Amino acid sequence: MDNRHSFLQRLDLPDDADERSIRRAYARELKLIDQENDAAGFQSLREAYDVALVWSRHVAANDMGQPQATDATTVAPPEASAETAASTDATPEPTPHEPAIDHAIQGGEVFTEFMERCLGLSSQHPIIDTAVWERELRTGLADDRLVSILARDIYEHHVAHLLAEGWRPGHEALLVAAIKVFEWEQDRRRVLSLGQDGALLDAAIDQRTMFALQTETEQSQQRQLVLRLREPRAPGTRELLRHIDTLEIMIARFPDWLALIVSVPTAIHWRELNEQIPDWRRKLASIGRRKPAETSYEKQGSSFNWAWLVFWMIVGLARFASHSGGESGSPAAMSTAASADAVNLIDIGNQQLEQGKHSQAIATFTRAIERDPSNDMAYADRAMAYYWHQEYRQAKQDSEKAVSMNHANPVAYRARGLVAMHEGSHDDALADFTRSIQLDPDNAFTYYRRGLAYEANQQYELARGDAEKAIRLQPDIHPGAYALIARAHQVRGDKKKAAEQAEALLAAIPDRHYSYLTAAHIYDLLGRTDAALTTLDRGDKAAPDISLHMLRARLLPRADVAGRRAAIQKALSLNPREPEALDLRRSLEYDTGNYKAAINTATDALTDMPADSQERADPLMGRGIAYARLGQHAAAKADFTAARGVLGPNSATAANNICWYLAIREVEMQTALDNCNAALTLEPKHIQALDSKGFVLLRMGRYAESIAAYDAALALMPSLSHSQYGRGIAYRRIGKHKEAEADIKAALASDNSIATTFAGYGVKQ
Amino acid sequence: MIVGIDLGTTNSLIAVWESGTSRLIPNTLGEVLTPSCVSVDEDGTILVGRAARERLQTHPDRTAAVFKRYMGSDKTMRLGTREFRPEELSALILRSLKEDAEAALGHPVTEAIITVPAYFSDAQRKATRAAGQLAGLRVDRLLNEPTAAALAYGIHQRDSETKFLVFDLGGGTFDVSVLDLFEGVMEVRASAGDNMLGGEDFMRCLIDHFFAHNKLPASLKSDHYFMQRLAAQAETTKRALSDSATASIRLSHDNTDYALDIDEATLERICEGLLRRLRDPVERALRDANLRPAELDNVVLAGGATRMPMVRRLVARMFGRFPACDINPDEVVALGAAVQAGLKMRDAALDEVVMTDVAPYSLGIEVAMELRDSSFSSGHFDPIIERNTPVPVSRVKRYFPITERQKQLSLNVYQGEARMARDNIHLGCLKIALPGLARDDSGIDVRFTYDVNGLLQVTATIVKTQETHTLIIEGNPGMLTEAEIAARFIALSELKIHPRDRIEHRTLLASAERLYQQLRGGQREWFGTQILAFEQALETQDKRHIEPVRKQFETLLNDMERDSFTVPHSDPA
């Protein structure tokens, strides 16, 4: 049966056809078709050709890591063949022309001069006259250096990029001028050739057109708002309420265009301010009456007060009386008993949460919701309970519901933020935590969590600030807060301050084993293993726990076999089936060359685990590398495949993790490479997998390919110090010292311990 | 045998594929370029070519030129007592060329490939085909001019792999095509152009400058005689500046002499705006083809206007290289048309060559777009065939009505690149009655089919009922129906064409008449007698007598032209 792709069949090409042979095949087939009379035949051939070209480029891009078993001969680079083709027929050499780089630089020069001129003109006031911008743009275009097409292109790119960066005073006029001068409106596709900036401009221009198609009234309303959004001064409540609907419409209809013609932070600020307006005030705007200022009654903590309830009832009835037929506010006459019940239940639920009885808390909150479906706090609290119970989907649902019911519920935002963190959406988490803090400024826990979110975004100073605030509010909030501060100091290179956190932590929370674990981790982060071990000793006395022994086993130097064995023994004596301890023992046996014993320990650990559980991954991998050392490659591969199977065969992250596991141990490098390639096939933009691939290839001595993989990773995340360092090493290996220095220096600048990390893998400069 | 014809704004040519190569066919004057001019003689016969061009100055109200610019429109030109459509004038040129070919080949010619600017619209292409029909030629295939030039150039390189750009600046139109030649496949990657930019526009700049320099009143522009004389001189001056550093125009009117001395640098300065316009299609074609200028192996020039040094300089600066000038730019398009004729005849010599072209502009319909808040914004253009798609191509897209239970839908077909439909060219409208169902059930599949000749067919099928409607892009301004073509064919056939064997003499006489008009006083009188003598010799109908007189007369004419003002030669360089 012919397993080839249909397009390859049509062109009668083998599976490993390269671009040249595809073109040749197309040429051959094309000559057999009568274009005029067999249009359908031509079209199907052309389609096959187009698809084949795309396919071959895709394959070529992925081909870097393929084993050399297949032919290097058929995949001849196109340049070489072109030369041979040209030599058979003496085509005249193209006349030598100026190198393209000059034109690109010139284009940039003309743009810089344009900018300088405009800066000069706008020193007093921003340029808001489109004619002025137009004139300056055209002056640039008329410059002699821009006769070259390439230079003009660069110039246009620069202007597009300047606009795409976002609004600055006067840029709304620049946008109009640029559209006119470059004719971006006339030709739909012209703007799109400007890359990402072009795509943004394209959307903006489309939206601008749509703006002009609205009614005069709509346009004039929106125009007023636009003018206002260019001013930094905050709106008064009345003004805000007058414009907020228009703002929402504009954001819904013209998001990209808006970003280019007004200040985005200002618009966001308006929205935030709007969130904070109490409902009653909002409704007042439509009624047109004023009420005396009242103390805020939206403050909702997890402890509910009966007095507040009574107050609510009165206000609720008053509201019911005061407006008729407006949008639905809080439901009017609700049963007092039911709402009181709900409140009570919420109270109980929170107590259960504190005791760690997550499932019961969930049940309790559910009953609260049944009693009073309008109580957003019940949803918010249940969201938290779901989160602690690790049911993230439900947690997300409940938190969304709570937020939609009440824009001023800090617990709801907190819960949603936690879920966002779990999903890796750090920016969303930050926004939610910030909102929660706005509503409940004294909640230490939220500060701590926001600190973690900042850290995930590599905003270390902000992270530290939040962690410190959390500790100030509540010194025993969580050992993690101290660790976060320590990490922030360590990134800055201040080891002393980092170390101080360990002691501060132990002073603040001396009676939990987790504190000793965390403090030990802090010392370990700073490379002070002795101090870490001493801390664990202290923990043994103050708050003994199996985890301390296991950490000790990890921290002890590799060479201290006896010490490690003793620690593991202690752990197993406390719980003989503890999976982590078993894994440590396997690891020790592996380290000391007792591969058979390692295999047995791993097998033993696996017996406790259900067949498809993810926790099988570690022992499977561990057993696999032991098999590899014994030369039993088939068994090894089987274990690696099984590990990937339980982690998720369609998970790029899982494949990458396996690749990394093998790579840092320098075992089964080909399998490692296969896995990270598999990860990239599943998710071509998986940054970690690209980084892993670079590392694997580096280890395999395939430096050029390694550099290519690192290039790809850095293209997606230029600040990834791990990739930068790895690439630097690769450059050094092939003798490109200048590039190597540059990369290594940059990597160390963003993470000064990267060299140590790599040395730990066994890769030194 | 199929012939290839370049129906140009200023000049037309005819060529044939023979013995493995393209060959141009000369007219009765022995020239391969036949000016695209038509004139009605005193006796009502039709004159085509050089004779007509001479009469442009002496009898401007009975002569027409540059009518290619009106193809695809309803504009008529009056020659004497009769109104002519642009298709008819073109048909007269084509008929003349057809007869030249039949005389040269010795057998009837019934089929031709005619070239059109790549940027010609649907209506303009159909008009060209109609012109062929009116001339008694079957035109099964239209060929884009830059592609033709590419074929002429590429046929000599068919074994190599090369990417090149064709820069075709003709009398009235400007076309750019980017081509990729490999394994004998000549693939057009992208096309762009400007239908209102050509050598004639450069001339107009010069004429305007003359007016400004001499402070002539604008009203003088309605004086046909004056304008034609000025145009002829401007043309020569323009050409002269290709070879010499300076040239001058001298013209007299109402007993006043006007003059303009001009050098090439000044000419470039006054034509600056036009030169700038040349850049845009080039940039767009390269952008669409996804190539940078450095990736091109060559730039091929086509069209007489590329002889102007300022154009060559611009090309060199745009691309950083000097363009290829091996093939005569005036002839390259016709030669290429002949190659295509050879391909169509499946000549064995062209076995290894095949060509694919692209749609030069986007084609689509007018739609309304749904916004995020469920409101609608109408008047947008949604392309169904994007420009530079290889042809032939057929694409289908599904659309839905705006409201529930909609009973009727108007499909407005447009061609162009702008976002809003109103900024594009409207091709036609198809009104479809809908079954009046819910929106989701009222889908319509709109299919655009664009063939190798660049002609569009639009069909719309109601998905639910499978009813199909076809848009007939006819009844538009600028287009003749089949019936109208048939009627006009008969009418044209009744026109008498000047006998071929007398064209040479007739042309000579026309030149003489033109010169006569420019002379004054004694010189004029004397020249008049010379003309008379020639006419009398012609009347004897005795070849042996006529021949020496004619030769003498011709020499006299040439001498007089050289001596007096910068009166234009009839021949191109």
Short mmCIF file of N, CA, C and O in Angstrom, two decimals, chain A residues 121-181:
data_model
loop_
_atom_site.label_atom_id
_atom_site.label_comp_id
_atom_site.label_asym_id
_atom_site.label_seq_id
_atom_site.Cartn_x
_atom_site.Cartn_y
_atom_site.Cartn_z
N LEU A 121 10.91 69.50 16.50
CA LEU A 121 9.68 70.26 16.32
C LEU A 121 8.74 70.13 17.52
O LEU A 121 7.93 71.00 17.79
N SER A 122 8.85 69.00 18.20
CA SER A 122 7.87 68.76 19.27
C SER A 122 8.41 69.08 20.64
O SER A 122 7.88 68.64 21.64
N SER A 123 9.50 69.85 20.69
CA SER A 123 10.11 70.10 22.01
C SER A 123 9.15 70.84 22.93
O SER A 123 9.10 70.60 24.12
N GLN A 124 8.35 71.75 22.36
CA GLN A 124 7.42 72.48 23.21
C GLN A 124 6.10 71.74 23.37
O GLN A 124 5.60 71.56 24.46
N HIS A 125 5.56 71.37 22.25
CA HIS A 125 4.27 70.67 22.29
C HIS A 125 4.35 69.49 21.35
O HIS A 125 5.02 69.56 20.33
N PRO A 126 3.63 68.45 21.67
CA PRO A 126 3.62 67.32 20.73
C PRO A 126 3.00 67.76 19.39
O PRO A 126 2.16 68.65 19.35
N ILE A 127 3.44 67.14 18.32
CA ILE A 127 2.94 67.50 16.99
C ILE A 127 1.57 66.88 16.81
O ILE A 127 1.42 65.67 16.78
N ILE A 128 0.55 67.69 16.70
CA ILE A 128 -0.78 67.12 16.51
C ILE A 128 -1.35 67.44 15.14
O ILE A 128 -2.49 67.14 14.84
N ASP A 129 -0.52 68.09 14.32
CA ASP A 129 -1.00 68.44 12.99
C ASP A 129 -0.54 67.37 12.00
O ASP A 129 0.65 67.20 11.77
N THR A 130 -1.49 66.67 11.37
CA THR A 130 -1.09 65.58 10.47
C THR A 130 -0.26 66.11 9.31
O THR A 130 0.62 65.42 8.81
N ALA A 131 -0.52 67.34 8.90
CA ALA A 131 0.22 67.88 7.77
C ALA A 131 1.71 67.95 8.08
O ALA A 131 2.55 67.70 7.21
N VAL A 132 2.02 68.28 9.33
CA VAL A 132 3.44 68.37 9.71
C VAL A 132 4.09 66.99 9.63
O VAL A 132 5.16 66.82 9.06
N TRP A 133 3.44 66.00 10.21
CA TRP A 133 3.98 64.64 10.16
C TRP A 133 4.15 64.22 8.71
O TRP A 133 5.16 63.63 8.33
N GLU A 134 3.11 64.50 7.91
CA GLU A 134 3.15 64.09 6.51
C GLU A 134 4.35 64.71 5.82
O GLU A 134 5.08 64.04 5.09
N ARG A 135 4.53 65.99 6.09
CA ARG A 135 5.64 66.68 5.44
C ARG A 135 6.95 66.03 5.81
O ARG A 135 7.80 65.77 4.96
N GLU A 136 7.12 65.75 7.09
CA GLU A 136 8.39 65.17 7.52
C GLU A 136 8.58 63.77 6.96
O GLU A 136 9.69 63.39 6.57
N LEU A 137 7.49 63.00 6.90
CA LEU A 137 7.60 61.66 6.34
C LEU A 137 8.03 61.73 4.88
O LEU A 137 8.90 60.99 4.43
N ARG A 138 7.41 62.65 4.16
CA ARG A 138 7.71 62.75 2.73
C ARG A 138 9.13 63.27 2.51
O ARG A 138 9.78 62.88 1.54
N THR A 139 9.57 64.16 3.39
CA THR A 139 10.95 64.63 3.26
C THR A 139 11.90 63.43 3.32
O THR A 139 12.85 63.33 2.54
N GLY A 140 11.59 62.54 4.25
CA GLY A 140 12.42 61.34 4.35
C GLY A 140 12.35 60.52 3.07
O GLY A 140 13.36 60.05 2.55
N LEU A 141 11.13 60.37 2.55
CA LEU A 141 10.96 59.54 1.36
C LEU A 141 11.66 60.12 0.15
O LEU A 141 12.10 59.41 -0.74
N ALA A 142 11.74 61.44 0.10
CA ALA A 142 12.34 62.07 -1.07
C ALA A 142 13.85 61.99 -1.03
O ALA A 142 14.52 62.29 -2.01
N ASP A 143 14.38 61.58 0.11
CA ASP A 143 15.83 61.51 0.25
C ASP A 143 16.43 60.56 -0.79
O ASP A 143 15.88 59.52 -1.09
N ASP A 144 17.57 60.96 -1.27
CA ASP A 144 18.26 60.17 -2.30
C ASP A 144 18.55 58.74 -1.88
O ASP A 144 18.53 57.82 -2.67
N ARG A 145 18.83 58.59 -0.59
CA ARG A 145 19.21 57.26 -0.13
C ARG A 145 18.04 56.29 -0.21
O ARG A 145 18.21 55.08 -0.13
N LEU A 146 16.83 56.84 -0.34
CA LEU A 146 15.68 55.95 -0.35
C LEU A 146 15.22 55.60 -1.76
O LEU A 146 14.10 55.19 -1.96
N VAL A 147 16.09 55.77 -2.75
CA VAL A 147 15.71 55.29 -4.08
C VAL A 147 15.74 53.77 -4.07
O VAL A 147 14.92 53.11 -4.69
N SER A 148 16.66 53.24 -3.32
CA SER A 148 16.76 51.79 -3.24
C SER A 148 15.50 51.23 -2.57
O SER A 148 15.04 51.75 -1.56
N ILE A 149 14.98 50.19 -3.16
CA ILE A 149 13.73 49.63 -2.66
C ILE A 149 13.89 49.10 -1.25
O ILE A 149 13.03 49.27 -0.39
N LEU A 150 15.04 48.50 -1.02
CA LEU A 150 15.26 47.93 0.30
C LEU A 150 15.28 49.01 1.36
O LEU A 150 14.68 48.89 2.42
N ALA A 151 15.94 50.11 1.04
CA ALA A 151 16.01 51.20 2.03
C ALA A 151 14.62 51.75 2.32
O ALA A 151 14.29 52.02 3.48
N ARG A 152 13.81 51.88 1.31
CA ARG A 152 12.45 52.39 1.54
C ARG A 152 11.66 51.47 2.44
O ARG A 152 10.90 51.89 3.30
N ASP A 153 11.85 50.19 2.19
CA ASP A 153 11.17 49.19 2.99
C ASP A 153 11.53 49.33 4.46
O ASP A 153 10.66 49.32 5.34
N ILE A 154 12.82 49.46 4.71
CA ILE A 154 13.29 49.58 6.09
C ILE A 154 12.68 50.83 6.73
O ILE A 154 12.22 50.80 7.87
N TYR A 155 12.70 51.90 5.99
CA TYR A 155 12.14 53.16 6.50
C TYR A 155 10.68 52.96 6.89
O TYR A 155 10.24 53.33 7.98
N GLU A 156 9.93 52.33 6.01
CA GLU A 156 8.51 52.09 6.29
C GLU A 156 8.34 51.19 7.51
O GLU A 156 7.47 51.41 8.34
N HIS A 157 9.19 50.17 7.61
CA HIS A 157 9.14 49.29 8.76
C HIS A 157 9.34 50.05 10.05
O HIS A 157 8.67 49.82 11.05
N HIS A 158 10.32 50.95 10.03
CA HIS A 158 10.60 51.71 11.25
C HIS A 158 9.38 52.53 11.67
O HIS A 158 9.04 52.59 12.85
N VAL A 159 8.77 53.17 10.69
CA VAL A 159 7.60 53.98 11.02
C VAL A 159 6.49 53.11 11.59
O VAL A 159 5.85 53.44 12.59
N ALA A 160 6.29 51.96 10.95
CA ALA A 160 5.24 51.05 11.42
C ALA A 160 5.53 50.61 12.84
O ALA A 160 4.64 50.55 13.69
N HIS A 161 6.79 50.30 13.10
CA HIS A 161 7.15 49.83 14.43
C HIS A 161 6.92 50.91 15.47
O HIS A 161 6.42 50.66 16.56
N LEU A 162 7.31 52.13 15.11
CA LEU A 162 7.12 53.24 16.04
C LEU A 162 5.65 53.36 16.43
O LEU A 162 5.31 53.54 17.60
N LEU A 163 4.79 53.24 15.45
CA LEU A 163 3.36 53.34 15.74
C LEU A 163 2.87 52.17 16.56
O LEU A 163 2.08 52.33 17.49
N ALA A 164 3.38 50.97 16.22
CA ALA A 164 2.87 49.77 16.88
C ALA A 164 3.28 49.71 18.35
O ALA A 164 2.68 48.97 19.12
N GLU A 165 4.27 50.50 18.71
CA GLU A 165 4.70 50.48 20.11
C GLU A 165 3.62 51.04 21.02
O GLU A 165 3.64 50.81 22.22
N GLY A 166 2.70 51.79 20.46
CA GLY A 166 1.62 52.30 21.29
C GLY A 166 1.57 53.81 21.22
O GLY A 166 2.48 54.47 20.76
N TRP A 167 0.50 54.32 21.74
CA TRP A 167 0.26 55.75 21.60
C TRP A 167 1.22 56.58 22.44
O TRP A 167 1.54 56.24 23.58
N ARG A 168 1.68 57.65 21.81
CA ARG A 168 2.38 58.69 22.56
C ARG A 168 1.78 60.00 22.07
O ARG A 168 1.23 60.04 20.97
N PRO A 169 1.88 61.06 22.84
CA PRO A 169 1.21 62.30 22.41
C PRO A 169 1.61 62.68 20.99
O PRO A 169 2.79 62.75 20.66
N GLY A 170 0.60 62.89 20.16
CA GLY A 170 0.84 63.28 18.78
C GLY A 170 0.84 62.11 17.82
O GLY A 170 0.71 62.29 16.61
N HIS A 171 0.96 60.88 18.32
CA HIS A 171 1.05 59.75 17.41
C HIS A 171 -0.25 59.45 16.70
O HIS A 171 -0.25 58.77 15.68
N GLU A 172 -1.37 59.95 17.24
CA GLU A 172 -2.61 59.72 16.51
C GLU A 172 -2.57 60.45 15.17
O GLU A 172 -3.09 59.97 14.17
N ALA A 173 -1.87 61.60 15.17
CA ALA A 173 -1.74 62.33 13.91
C ALA A 173 -0.72 61.65 13.01
O ALA A 173 -0.88 61.62 11.78
N LEU A 174 0.30 61.08 13.61
CA LEU A 174 1.30 60.36 12.82
C LEU A 174 0.65 59.19 12.11
O LEU A 174 0.95 58.89 10.95
N LEU A 175 -0.26 58.54 12.80
CA LEU A 175 -0.94 57.38 12.20
C LEU A 175 -1.66 57.81 10.93
O LEU A 175 -1.53 57.18 9.88
N VAL A 176 -2.42 58.89 11.03
CA VAL A 176 -3.16 59.36 9.86
C VAL A 176 -2.20 59.71 8.73
O VAL A 176 -2.40 59.35 7.57
N ALA A 177 -1.13 60.42 9.10
CA ALA A 177 -0.16 60.83 8.08
C ALA A 177 0.48 59.63 7.42
O ALA A 177 0.62 59.56 6.20
N ALA A 178 0.86 58.66 8.24
CA ALA A 178 1.55 57.48 7.69
C ALA A 178 0.64 56.70 6.76
O ALA A 178 1.05 56.25 5.69
N ILE A 179 -0.62 56.56 7.16
CA ILE A 179 -1.56 55.83 6.30
C ILE A 179 -1.63 56.51 4.94
O ILE A 179 -1.67 55.85 3.90
N LYS A 180 -1.64 57.83 4.97
CA LYS A 180 -1.75 58.55 3.71
C LYS A 180 -0.47 58.40 2.88
O LYS A 180 -0.52 58.08 1.70
N VAL A 181 0.65 58.64 3.51
CA VAL A 181 1.91 58.67 2.77
C VAL A 181 2.26 57.28 2.21
O VAL A 181 2.70 57.14 1.08
#
